Amino acid sequence: MVSAPSSEGLIYVPPGVTRSAKIVISGSFGVGKTTFVGSASQIPPLRMEERITQASAGVDDLARTPRKTTTTVGMDFGRLHLSDALVLYLFGTPGQGRFRPMWAGLTEGALGALVLVDTRNLEASHEILELHEEQGTPYAVAINLFDGAPYYQLDEIRQALDLDPHTPLTTCDAREGTSSVLALITLCEYLSELHAPVLEPRP
């Protein structure tokens, strides 16, 4: 389903939508959250990015992302309609640890979270996963398939991240809209089992 544009070129939620859900897209620095929100969103995404400057030297680790020139300093926002009745509001978090207070605020009220993971730096994901555990936010994990990144079996990644056996684990290419949406569907299928009355449309 596509959103209906107004006469002024703005995009509004169609009147048939009866359910909405706040979904957080989280992950460590440089894992592809901004790209993911942009590819999945059916409206032009809101992005709060700044160019990486010399002031970030020694603060933001660019060793694994040498071509990264911008970083999220607020949040990313997008919107996706999964059905005629259900709309997802996507909130992308900044990846640096110094924004942890903001992570907590953005996660408040979220139905669930999709945690993006980079196999080039699996250990960086532990802090994000621990935050969701502390806050009791249900989440799924998606491995963002970067070109040239090490490949591991999903069972190996599940063990390395110490994921619960019931936590969904999938892969995606954050640059591709269809791939991103499929990862979100994996999360929503999991959430529907936990919150069926919330996600089901009113009769």
mmCIF file with all atom_site columns, C-alpha atoms in Angstrom:
data_model
loop_
_atom_site.group_PDB
_atom_site.id
_atom_site.type_symbol
_atom_site.label_atom_id
_atom_site.label_alt_id
_atom_site.label_comp_id
_atom_site.label_asym_id
_atom_site.label_entity_id
_atom_site.label_seq_id
_atom_site.pdbx_PDB_ins_code
_atom_site.Cartn_x
_atom_site.Cartn_y
_atom_site.Cartn_z
_atom_site.occupancy
_atom_site.B_iso_or_equiv
_atom_site.pdbx_formal_charge
_atom_site.auth_seq_id
_atom_site.auth_comp_id
_atom_site.auth_asym_id
_atom_site.auth_atom_id
_atom_site.pdbx_PDB_model_num
ATOM 1   C CA . MET A 1 1   ? 0.000   0.000   0.000  1.00 0.00 ? 1   MET A CA 1
ATOM 2   C CA . VAL A 1 2   ? 1.234   3.532   -0.718 1.00 0.00 ? 2   VAL A CA 1
ATOM 3   C CA . SER A 1 3   ? 0.475   6.646   1.273  1.00 0.00 ? 3   SER A CA 1
ATOM 4   C CA . ALA A 1 4   ? -1.925  9.168   -0.215 1.00 0.00 ? 4   ALA A CA 1
ATOM 5   C CA . PRO A 1 5   ? -0.407  12.562  -1.128 1.00 0.00 ? 5   PRO A CA 1
ATOM 6   C CA . SER A 1 6   ? -2.394  15.689  -0.355 1.00 0.00 ? 6   SER A CA 1
ATOM 7   C CA . SER A 1 7   ? -3.076  18.500  -2.799 1.00 0.00 ? 7   SER A CA 1
ATOM 8   C CA . GLU A 1 8   ? -0.091  20.350  -1.331 1.00 0.00 ? 8   GLU A CA 1
ATOM 9   C CA . GLY A 1 9   ? 2.263   17.441  -1.972 1.00 0.00 ? 9   GLY A CA 1
ATOM 10  C CA . LEU A 1 10  ? 2.380   16.331  1.652  1.00 0.00 ? 10  LEU A CA 1
ATOM 11  C CA . ILE A 1 11  ? 1.859   12.691  2.534  1.00 0.00 ? 11  ILE A CA 1
ATOM 12  C CA . TYR A 1 12  ? -0.735  11.824  5.140  1.00 0.00 ? 12  TYR A CA 1
ATOM 13  C CA . VAL A 1 13  ? -1.799  8.591   6.812  1.00 0.00 ? 13  VAL A CA 1
ATOM 14  C CA . PRO A 1 14  ? -4.796  7.178   4.889  1.00 0.00 ? 14  PRO A CA 1
ATOM 15  C CA . PRO A 1 15  ? -8.109  7.163   6.809  1.00 0.00 ? 15  PRO A CA 1
ATOM 16  C CA . GLY A 1 16  ? -8.292  3.355   6.779  1.00 0.00 ? 16  GLY A CA 1
ATOM 17  C CA . VAL A 1 17  ? -5.355  2.987   9.160  1.00 0.00 ? 17  VAL A CA 1
ATOM 18  C CA . THR A 1 18  ? -6.617  1.764   12.541 1.00 0.00 ? 18  THR A CA 1
ATOM 19  C CA . ARG A 1 19  ? -3.380  0.636   14.196 1.00 0.00 ? 19  ARG A CA 1
ATOM 20  C CA . SER A 1 20  ? 0.059   2.199   14.532 1.00 0.00 ? 20  SER A CA 1
ATOM 21  C CA . ALA A 1 21  ? 3.248   1.002   16.180 1.00 0.00 ? 21  ALA A CA 1
ATOM 22  C CA . LYS A 1 22  ? 6.458   2.747   17.149 1.00 0.00 ? 22  LYS A CA 1
ATOM 23  C CA . ILE A 1 23  ? 9.472   0.696   16.073 1.00 0.00 ? 23  ILE A CA 1
ATOM 24  C CA . VAL A 1 24  ? 13.048  1.576   17.023 1.00 0.00 ? 24  VAL A CA 1
ATOM 25  C CA . ILE A 1 25  ? 15.886  0.834   14.598 1.00 0.00 ? 25  ILE A CA 1
ATOM 26  C CA . SER A 1 26  ? 18.997  0.545   16.736 1.00 0.00 ? 26  SER A CA 1
ATOM 27  C CA . GLY A 1 27  ? 22.560  -0.670  16.469 1.00 0.00 ? 27  GLY A CA 1
ATOM 28  C CA . SER A 1 28  ? 26.134  0.393   16.966 1.00 0.00 ? 28  SER A CA 1
ATOM 29  C CA . PHE A 1 29  ? 27.935  3.259   15.201 1.00 0.00 ? 29  PHE A CA 1
ATOM 30  C CA . GLY A 1 30  ? 28.059  2.903   11.401 1.00 0.00 ? 30  GLY A CA 1
ATOM 31  C CA . VAL A 1 31  ? 25.868  -0.198  11.225 1.00 0.00 ? 31  VAL A CA 1
ATOM 32  C CA . GLY A 1 32  ? 23.469  1.255   8.634  1.00 0.00 ? 32  GLY A CA 1
ATOM 33  C CA . LYS A 1 33  ? 20.496  2.547   10.619 1.00 0.00 ? 33  LYS A CA 1
ATOM 34  C CA . THR A 1 34  ? 20.050  5.765   8.612  1.00 0.00 ? 34  THR A CA 1
ATOM 35  C CA . THR A 1 35  ? 20.295  3.823   5.356  1.00 0.00 ? 35  THR A CA 1
ATOM 36  C CA . PHE A 1 36  ? 17.782  1.254   6.635  1.00 0.00 ? 36  PHE A CA 1
ATOM 37  C CA . VAL A 1 37  ? 15.183  3.840   7.668  1.00 0.00 ? 37  VAL A CA 1
ATOM 38  C CA . GLY A 1 38  ? 15.604  5.642   4.357  1.00 0.00 ? 38  GLY A CA 1
ATOM 39  C CA . SER A 1 39  ? 15.125  2.493   2.261  1.00 0.00 ? 39  SER A CA 1
ATOM 40  C CA . ALA A 1 40  ? 12.139  1.187   4.251  1.00 0.00 ? 40  ALA A CA 1
ATOM 41  C CA . SER A 1 41  ? 10.252  4.463   4.630  1.00 0.00 ? 41  SER A CA 1
ATOM 42  C CA . GLN A 1 42  ? 7.391   5.300   2.276  1.00 0.00 ? 42  GLN A CA 1
ATOM 43  C CA . ILE A 1 43  ? 7.776   9.011   3.001  1.00 0.00 ? 43  ILE A CA 1
ATOM 44  C CA . PRO A 1 44  ? 10.916  11.134  2.661  1.00 0.00 ? 44  PRO A CA 1
ATOM 45  C CA . PRO A 1 45  ? 12.797  10.276  5.858  1.00 0.00 ? 45  PRO A CA 1
ATOM 46  C CA . LEU A 1 46  ? 13.732  12.826  8.472  1.00 0.00 ? 46  LEU A CA 1
ATOM 47  C CA . ARG A 1 47  ? 17.478  12.683  9.068  1.00 0.00 ? 47  ARG A CA 1
ATOM 48  C CA . MET A 1 48  ? 19.509  14.429  11.750 1.00 0.00 ? 48  MET A CA 1
ATOM 49  C CA . GLU A 1 49  ? 23.038  13.986  10.467 1.00 0.00 ? 49  GLU A CA 1
ATOM 50  C CA . GLU A 1 50  ? 26.183  16.062  10.754 1.00 0.00 ? 50  GLU A CA 1
ATOM 51  C CA . ARG A 1 51  ? 29.468  15.756  8.956  1.00 0.00 ? 51  ARG A CA 1
ATOM 52  C CA . ILE A 1 52  ? 32.164  13.945  10.897 1.00 0.00 ? 52  ILE A CA 1
ATOM 53  C CA . THR A 1 53  ? 34.883  16.455  11.768 1.00 0.00 ? 53  THR A CA 1
ATOM 54  C CA . GLN A 1 54  ? 38.261  16.413  13.441 1.00 0.00 ? 54  GLN A CA 1
ATOM 55  C CA . ALA A 1 55  ? 36.489  17.062  16.737 1.00 0.00 ? 55  ALA A CA 1
ATOM 56  C CA . SER A 1 56  ? 35.280  13.463  16.719 1.00 0.00 ? 56  SER A CA 1
ATOM 57  C CA . ALA A 1 57  ? 38.823  12.050  16.485 1.00 0.00 ? 57  ALA A CA 1
ATOM 58  C CA . GLY A 1 58  ? 39.366  9.640   19.326 1.00 0.00 ? 58  GLY A CA 1
ATOM 59  C CA . VAL A 1 59  ? 35.640  9.683   20.119 1.00 0.00 ? 59  VAL A CA 1
ATOM 60  C CA . ASP A 1 60  ? 34.008  7.923   17.168 1.00 0.00 ? 60  ASP A CA 1
ATOM 61  C CA . ASP A 1 61  ? 35.814  4.798   15.961 1.00 0.00 ? 61  ASP A CA 1
ATOM 62  C CA . LEU A 1 62  ? 36.052  4.982   12.176 1.00 0.00 ? 62  LEU A CA 1
ATOM 63  C CA . ALA A 1 63  ? 38.479  2.078   11.797 1.00 0.00 ? 63  ALA A CA 1
ATOM 64  C CA . ARG A 1 64  ? 35.790  -0.220  10.356 1.00 0.00 ? 64  ARG A CA 1
ATOM 65  C CA . THR A 1 65  ? 33.932  2.507   8.470  1.00 0.00 ? 65  THR A CA 1
ATOM 66  C CA . PRO A 1 66  ? 36.676  4.651   6.883  1.00 0.00 ? 66  PRO A CA 1
ATOM 67  C CA . ARG A 1 67  ? 34.346  5.997   4.155  1.00 0.00 ? 67  ARG A CA 1
ATOM 68  C CA . LYS A 1 68  ? 31.705  7.207   6.604  1.00 0.00 ? 68  LYS A CA 1
ATOM 69  C CA . THR A 1 69  ? 31.475  11.018  6.398  1.00 0.00 ? 69  THR A CA 1
ATOM 70  C CA . THR A 1 70  ? 28.293  11.761  8.390  1.00 0.00 ? 70  THR A CA 1
ATOM 71  C CA . THR A 1 71  ? 26.838  10.596  11.683 1.00 0.00 ? 71  THR A CA 1
ATOM 72  C CA . THR A 1 72  ? 23.379  10.745  13.271 1.00 0.00 ? 72  THR A CA 1
ATOM 73  C CA . VAL A 1 73  ? 23.260  13.208  16.159 1.00 0.00 ? 73  VAL A CA 1
ATOM 74  C CA . GLY A 1 74  ? 19.526  13.118  16.835 1.00 0.00 ? 74  GLY A CA 1
ATOM 75  C CA . MET A 1 75  ? 17.339  10.511  15.255 1.00 0.00 ? 75  MET A CA 1
ATOM 76  C CA . ASP A 1 76  ? 16.093  9.267   11.914 1.00 0.00 ? 76  ASP A CA 1
ATOM 77  C CA . PHE A 1 77  ? 12.361  9.023   11.275 1.00 0.00 ? 77  PHE A CA 1
ATOM 78  C CA . GLY A 1 78  ? 10.339  7.221   8.624  1.00 0.00 ? 78  GLY A CA 1
ATOM 79  C CA . ARG A 1 79  ? 6.934   5.656   8.091  1.00 0.00 ? 79  ARG A CA 1
ATOM 80  C CA . LEU A 1 80  ? 5.912   2.332   6.568  1.00 0.00 ? 80  LEU A CA 1
ATOM 81  C CA . HIS A 1 81  ? 2.478   0.849   5.908  1.00 0.00 ? 81  HIS A CA 1
ATOM 82  C CA . LEU A 1 82  ? 2.545   -2.915  6.364  1.00 0.00 ? 82  LEU A CA 1
ATOM 83  C CA . SER A 1 83  ? -1.153  -3.254  5.538  1.00 0.00 ? 83  SER A CA 1
ATOM 84  C CA . ASP A 1 84  ? -4.234  -1.122  4.883  1.00 0.00 ? 84  ASP A CA 1
ATOM 85  C CA . ALA A 1 85  ? -4.776  -0.961  8.661  1.00 0.00 ? 85  ALA A CA 1
ATOM 86  C CA . LEU A 1 86  ? -1.269  -0.977  10.171 1.00 0.00 ? 86  LEU A CA 1
ATOM 87  C CA . VAL A 1 87  ? 1.376   1.734   9.960  1.00 0.00 ? 87  VAL A CA 1
ATOM 88  C CA . LEU A 1 88  ? 4.857   1.575   11.482 1.00 0.00 ? 88  LEU A CA 1
ATOM 89  C CA . TYR A 1 89  ? 6.648   4.687   12.682 1.00 0.00 ? 89  TYR A CA 1
ATOM 90  C CA . LEU A 1 90  ? 10.387  4.058   12.434 1.00 0.00 ? 90  LEU A CA 1
ATOM 91  C CA . PHE A 1 91  ? 12.792  5.805   14.804 1.00 0.00 ? 91  PHE A CA 1
ATOM 92  C CA . GLY A 1 92  ? 16.494  5.349   14.092 1.00 0.00 ? 92  GLY A CA 1
ATOM 93  C CA . THR A 1 93  ? 18.803  5.915   17.043 1.00 0.00 ? 93  THR A CA 1
ATOM 94  C CA . PRO A 1 94  ? 22.326  7.391   17.033 1.00 0.00 ? 94  PRO A CA 1
ATOM 95  C CA . GLY A 1 95  ? 24.945  4.683   17.437 1.00 0.00 ? 95  GLY A CA 1
ATOM 96  C CA . GLN A 1 96  ? 27.535  6.274   19.712 1.00 0.00 ? 96  GLN A CA 1
ATOM 97  C CA . GLY A 1 97  ? 27.544  5.316   23.385 1.00 0.00 ? 97  GLY A CA 1
ATOM 98  C CA . ARG A 1 98  ? 27.525  8.966   24.465 1.00 0.00 ? 98  ARG A CA 1
ATOM 99  C CA . PHE A 1 99  ? 23.920  9.144   23.213 1.00 0.00 ? 99  PHE A CA 1
ATOM 100 C CA . ARG A 1 100 ? 22.746  6.438   25.602 1.00 0.00 ? 100 ARG A CA 1
ATOM 101 C CA . PRO A 1 101 ? 20.285  8.798   27.409 1.00 0.00 ? 101 PRO A CA 1
ATOM 102 C CA . MET A 1 102 ? 18.694  9.497   24.025 1.00 0.00 ? 102 MET A CA 1
ATOM 103 C CA . TRP A 1 103 ? 18.457  5.772   23.290 1.00 0.00 ? 103 TRP A CA 1
ATOM 104 C CA . ALA A 1 104 ? 16.388  5.319   26.425 1.00 0.00 ? 104 ALA A CA 1
ATOM 105 C CA . GLY A 1 105 ? 14.077  8.181   25.473 1.00 0.00 ? 105 GLY A CA 1
ATOM 106 C CA . LEU A 1 106 ? 13.545  6.987   21.908 1.00 0.00 ? 106 LEU A CA 1
ATOM 107 C CA . THR A 1 107 ? 12.831  3.451   23.092 1.00 0.00 ? 107 THR A CA 1
ATOM 108 C CA . GLU A 1 108 ? 10.136  4.615   25.529 1.00 0.00 ? 108 GLU A CA 1
ATOM 109 C CA . GLY A 1 109 ? 6.727   3.626   24.205 1.00 0.00 ? 109 GLY A CA 1
ATOM 110 C CA . ALA A 1 110 ? 8.139   1.483   21.393 1.00 0.00 ? 110 ALA A CA 1
ATOM 111 C CA . LEU A 1 111 ? 6.345   -1.765  20.623 1.00 0.00 ? 111 LEU A CA 1
ATOM 112 C CA . GLY A 1 112 ? 9.669   -3.309  19.666 1.00 0.00 ? 112 GLY A CA 1
ATOM 113 C CA . ALA A 1 113 ? 13.108  -2.776  18.174 1.00 0.00 ? 113 ALA A CA 1
ATOM 114 C CA . LEU A 1 114 ? 15.098  -4.065  15.248 1.00 0.00 ? 114 LEU A CA 1
ATOM 115 C CA . VAL A 1 115 ? 18.795  -4.246  16.132 1.00 0.00 ? 115 VAL A CA 1
ATOM 116 C CA . LEU A 1 116 ? 21.114  -4.018  13.122 1.00 0.00 ? 116 LEU A CA 1
ATOM 117 C CA . VAL A 1 117 ? 24.405  -5.880  13.464 1.00 0.00 ? 117 VAL A CA 1
ATOM 118 C CA . ASP A 1 118 ? 27.651  -5.696  11.496 1.00 0.00 ? 118 ASP A CA 1
ATOM 119 C CA . THR A 1 119 ? 29.701  -8.907  11.417 1.00 0.00 ? 119 THR A CA 1
ATOM 120 C CA . ARG A 1 120 ? 32.875  -6.802  11.216 1.00 0.00 ? 120 ARG A CA 1
ATOM 121 C CA . ASN A 1 121 ? 32.239  -5.673  14.789 1.00 0.00 ? 121 ASN A CA 1
ATOM 122 C CA . LEU A 1 122 ? 29.867  -8.045  16.559 1.00 0.00 ? 122 LEU A CA 1
ATOM 123 C CA . GLU A 1 123 ? 31.100  -7.087  20.034 1.00 0.00 ? 123 GLU A CA 1
ATOM 124 C CA . ALA A 1 124 ? 29.849  -3.514  19.542 1.00 0.00 ? 124 ALA A CA 1
ATOM 125 C CA . SER A 1 125 ? 26.264  -4.815  19.527 1.00 0.00 ? 125 SER A CA 1
ATOM 126 C CA . HIS A 1 126 ? 26.312  -6.047  23.120 1.00 0.00 ? 126 HIS A CA 1
ATOM 127 C CA . GLU A 1 127 ? 25.702  -2.609  24.637 1.00 0.00 ? 127 GLU A CA 1
ATOM 128 C CA . ILE A 1 128 ? 22.617  -2.092  22.441 1.00 0.00 ? 128 ILE A CA 1
ATOM 129 C CA . LEU A 1 129 ? 21.231  -5.531  23.230 1.00 0.00 ? 129 LEU A CA 1
ATOM 130 C CA . GLU A 1 130 ? 21.809  -4.998  26.952 1.00 0.00 ? 130 GLU A CA 1
ATOM 131 C CA . LEU A 1 131 ? 19.914  -1.696  26.805 1.00 0.00 ? 131 LEU A CA 1
ATOM 132 C CA . HIS A 1 132 ? 16.858  -3.342  25.261 1.00 0.00 ? 132 HIS A CA 1
ATOM 133 C CA . GLU A 1 133 ? 17.056  -6.133  27.817 1.00 0.00 ? 133 GLU A CA 1
ATOM 134 C CA . GLU A 1 134 ? 17.195  -3.600  30.656 1.00 0.00 ? 134 GLU A CA 1
ATOM 135 C CA . GLN A 1 135 ? 14.208  -1.704  29.301 1.00 0.00 ? 135 GLN A CA 1
ATOM 136 C CA . GLY A 1 136 ? 12.225  -4.828  28.507 1.00 0.00 ? 136 GLY A CA 1
ATOM 137 C CA . THR A 1 137 ? 11.861  -3.888  24.836 1.00 0.00 ? 137 THR A CA 1
ATOM 138 C CA . PRO A 1 138 ? 11.184  -6.925  22.622 1.00 0.00 ? 138 PRO A CA 1
ATOM 139 C CA . TYR A 1 139 ? 13.594  -7.024  19.700 1.00 0.00 ? 139 TYR A CA 1
ATOM 140 C CA . ALA A 1 140 ? 14.723  -8.915  16.653 1.00 0.00 ? 140 ALA A CA 1
ATOM 141 C CA . VAL A 1 141 ? 18.246  -8.876  15.217 1.00 0.00 ? 141 VAL A CA 1
ATOM 142 C CA . ALA A 1 142 ? 19.110  -8.330  11.549 1.00 0.00 ? 142 ALA A CA 1
ATOM 143 C CA . ILE A 1 143 ? 22.601  -8.821  10.154 1.00 0.00 ? 143 ILE A CA 1
ATOM 144 C CA . ASN A 1 144 ? 23.280  -5.998  7.699  1.00 0.00 ? 144 ASN A CA 1
ATOM 145 C CA . LEU A 1 145 ? 25.135  -7.603  4.802  1.00 0.00 ? 145 LEU A CA 1
ATOM 146 C CA . PHE A 1 146 ? 27.984  -5.200  4.080  1.00 0.00 ? 146 PHE A CA 1
ATOM 147 C CA . ASP A 1 147 ? 30.104  -5.870  0.998  1.00 0.00 ? 147 ASP A CA 1
ATOM 148 C CA . GLY A 1 148 ? 33.255  -7.740  2.014  1.00 0.00 ? 148 GLY A CA 1
ATOM 149 C CA . ALA A 1 149 ? 32.125  -8.346  5.606  1.00 0.00 ? 149 ALA A CA 1
ATOM 150 C CA . PRO A 1 150 ? 32.916  -11.731 7.201  1.00 0.00 ? 150 PRO A CA 1
ATOM 151 C CA . TYR A 1 151 ? 30.219  -14.353 6.711  1.00 0.00 ? 151 TYR A CA 1
ATOM 152 C CA . TYR A 1 152 ? 29.056  -16.521 9.604  1.00 0.00 ? 152 TYR A CA 1
ATOM 153 C CA . GLN A 1 153 ? 26.233  -19.001 9.969  1.00 0.00 ? 153 GLN A CA 1
ATOM 154 C CA . LEU A 1 154 ? 23.263  -17.563 11.853 1.00 0.00 ? 154 LEU A CA 1
ATOM 155 C CA . ASP A 1 155 ? 23.727  -20.122 14.614 1.00 0.00 ? 155 ASP A CA 1
ATOM 156 C CA . GLU A 1 156 ? 27.284  -18.865 15.115 1.00 0.00 ? 156 GLU A CA 1
ATOM 157 C CA . ILE A 1 157 ? 26.084  -15.275 15.318 1.00 0.00 ? 157 ILE A CA 1
ATOM 158 C CA . ARG A 1 158 ? 23.307  -16.218 17.741 1.00 0.00 ? 158 ARG A CA 1
ATOM 159 C CA . GLN A 1 159 ? 25.902  -17.827 19.986 1.00 0.00 ? 159 GLN A CA 1
ATOM 160 C CA . ALA A 1 160 ? 28.346  -14.910 19.686 1.00 0.00 ? 160 ALA A CA 1
ATOM 161 C CA . LEU A 1 161 ? 25.617  -12.419 20.641 1.00 0.00 ? 161 LEU A CA 1
ATOM 162 C CA . ASP A 1 162 ? 24.231  -14.719 23.345 1.00 0.00 ? 162 ASP A CA 1
ATOM 163 C CA . LEU A 1 163 ? 20.719  -14.358 21.959 1.00 0.00 ? 163 LEU A CA 1
ATOM 164 C CA . ASP A 1 164 ? 17.720  -16.054 23.497 1.00 0.00 ? 164 ASP A CA 1
ATOM 165 C CA . PRO A 1 165 ? 16.591  -19.020 21.355 1.00 0.00 ? 165 PRO A CA 1
ATOM 166 C CA . HIS A 1 166 ? 13.264  -17.256 20.688 1.00 0.00 ? 166 HIS A CA 1
ATOM 167 C CA . THR A 1 167 ? 14.808  -13.963 19.536 1.00 0.00 ? 167 THR A CA 1
ATOM 168 C CA . PRO A 1 168 ? 14.348  -13.664 15.747 1.00 0.00 ? 168 PRO A CA 1
ATOM 169 C CA . LEU A 1 169 ? 17.606  -13.476 13.805 1.00 0.00 ? 169 LEU A CA 1
ATOM 170 C CA . THR A 1 170 ? 17.640  -12.636 10.103 1.00 0.00 ? 170 THR A CA 1
ATOM 171 C CA . THR A 1 171 ? 19.734  -10.884 7.457  1.00 0.00 ? 171 THR A CA 1
ATOM 172 C CA . CYS A 1 172 ? 19.104  -7.803  5.338  1.00 0.00 ? 172 CYS A CA 1
ATOM 173 C CA . ASP A 1 173 ? 20.736  -5.356  2.968  1.00 0.00 ? 173 ASP A CA 1
ATOM 174 C CA . ALA A 1 174 ? 19.858  -1.947  4.416  1.00 0.00 ? 174 ALA A CA 1
ATOM 175 C CA . ARG A 1 175 ? 20.314  -0.359  0.987  1.00 0.00 ? 175 ARG A CA 1
ATOM 176 C CA . GLU A 1 176 ? 17.441  -2.365  -0.483 1.00 0.00 ? 176 GLU A CA 1
ATOM 177 C CA . GLY A 1 177 ? 13.893  -1.388  0.445  1.00 0.00 ? 177 GLY A CA 1
ATOM 178 C CA . THR A 1 178 ? 12.411  -4.860  -0.012 1.00 0.00 ? 178 THR A CA 1
ATOM 179 C CA . SER A 1 179 ? 15.130  -6.435  2.107  1.00 0.00 ? 179 SER A CA 1
ATOM 180 C CA . SER A 1 180 ? 14.618  -3.873  4.871  1.00 0.00 ? 180 SER A CA 1
ATOM 181 C CA . VAL A 1 181 ? 10.849  -4.365  4.852  1.00 0.00 ? 181 VAL A CA 1
ATOM 182 C CA . LEU A 1 182 ? 11.255  -8.145  5.105  1.00 0.00 ? 182 LEU A CA 1
ATOM 183 C CA . ALA A 1 183 ? 13.413  -7.664  8.205  1.00 0.00 ? 183 ALA A CA 1
ATOM 184 C CA . LEU A 1 184 ? 10.683  -5.487  9.711  1.00 0.00 ? 184 LEU A CA 1
ATOM 185 C CA . ILE A 1 185 ? 8.085   -8.133  8.888  1.00 0.00 ? 185 ILE A CA 1
ATOM 186 C CA . THR A 1 186 ? 10.191  -10.675 10.786 1.00 0.00 ? 186 THR A CA 1
ATOM 187 C CA . LEU A 1 187 ? 10.109  -8.364  13.802 1.00 0.00 ? 187 LEU A CA 1
ATOM 188 C CA . CYS A 1 188 ? 6.365   -7.697  13.481 1.00 0.00 ? 188 CYS A CA 1
ATOM 189 C CA . GLU A 1 189 ? 5.539   -11.385 13.225 1.00 0.00 ? 189 GLU A CA 1
ATOM 190 C CA . TYR A 1 190 ? 7.402   -11.878 16.494 1.00 0.00 ? 190 TYR A CA 1
ATOM 191 C CA . LEU A 1 191 ? 5.684   -8.896  18.104 1.00 0.00 ? 191 LEU A CA 1
ATOM 192 C CA . SER A 1 192 ? 2.263   -10.079 16.932 1.00 0.00 ? 192 SER A CA 1
ATOM 193 C CA . GLU A 1 193 ? 2.736   -13.208 19.012 1.00 0.00 ? 193 GLU A CA 1
ATOM 194 C CA . LEU A 1 194 ? 3.486   -11.058 22.065 1.00 0.00 ? 194 LEU A CA 1
ATOM 195 C CA . HIS A 1 195 ? 1.003   -8.229  21.449 1.00 0.00 ? 195 HIS A CA 1
ATOM 196 C CA . ALA A 1 196 ? -1.715  -9.646  19.219 1.00 0.00 ? 196 ALA A CA 1
ATOM 197 C CA . PRO A 1 197 ? -4.468  -7.309  20.516 1.00 0.00 ? 197 PRO A CA 1
ATOM 198 C CA . VAL A 1 198 ? -2.273  -4.261  19.794 1.00 0.00 ? 198 VAL A CA 1
ATOM 199 C CA . LEU A 1 199 ? -1.410  -5.117  16.219 1.00 0.00 ? 199 LEU A CA 1
ATOM 200 C CA . GLU A 1 200 ? -4.767  -6.542  15.121 1.00 0.00 ? 200 GLU A CA 1
ATOM 201 C CA . PRO A 1 201 ? -7.146  -3.980  13.569 1.00 0.00 ? 201 PRO A CA 1
ATOM 202 C CA . ARG A 1 202 ? -10.371 -3.082  15.315 1.00 0.00 ? 202 ARG A CA 1
ATOM 203 C CA . PRO A 1 203 ? -13.459 -4.985  14.075 1.00 0.00 ? 203 PRO A CA 1
#
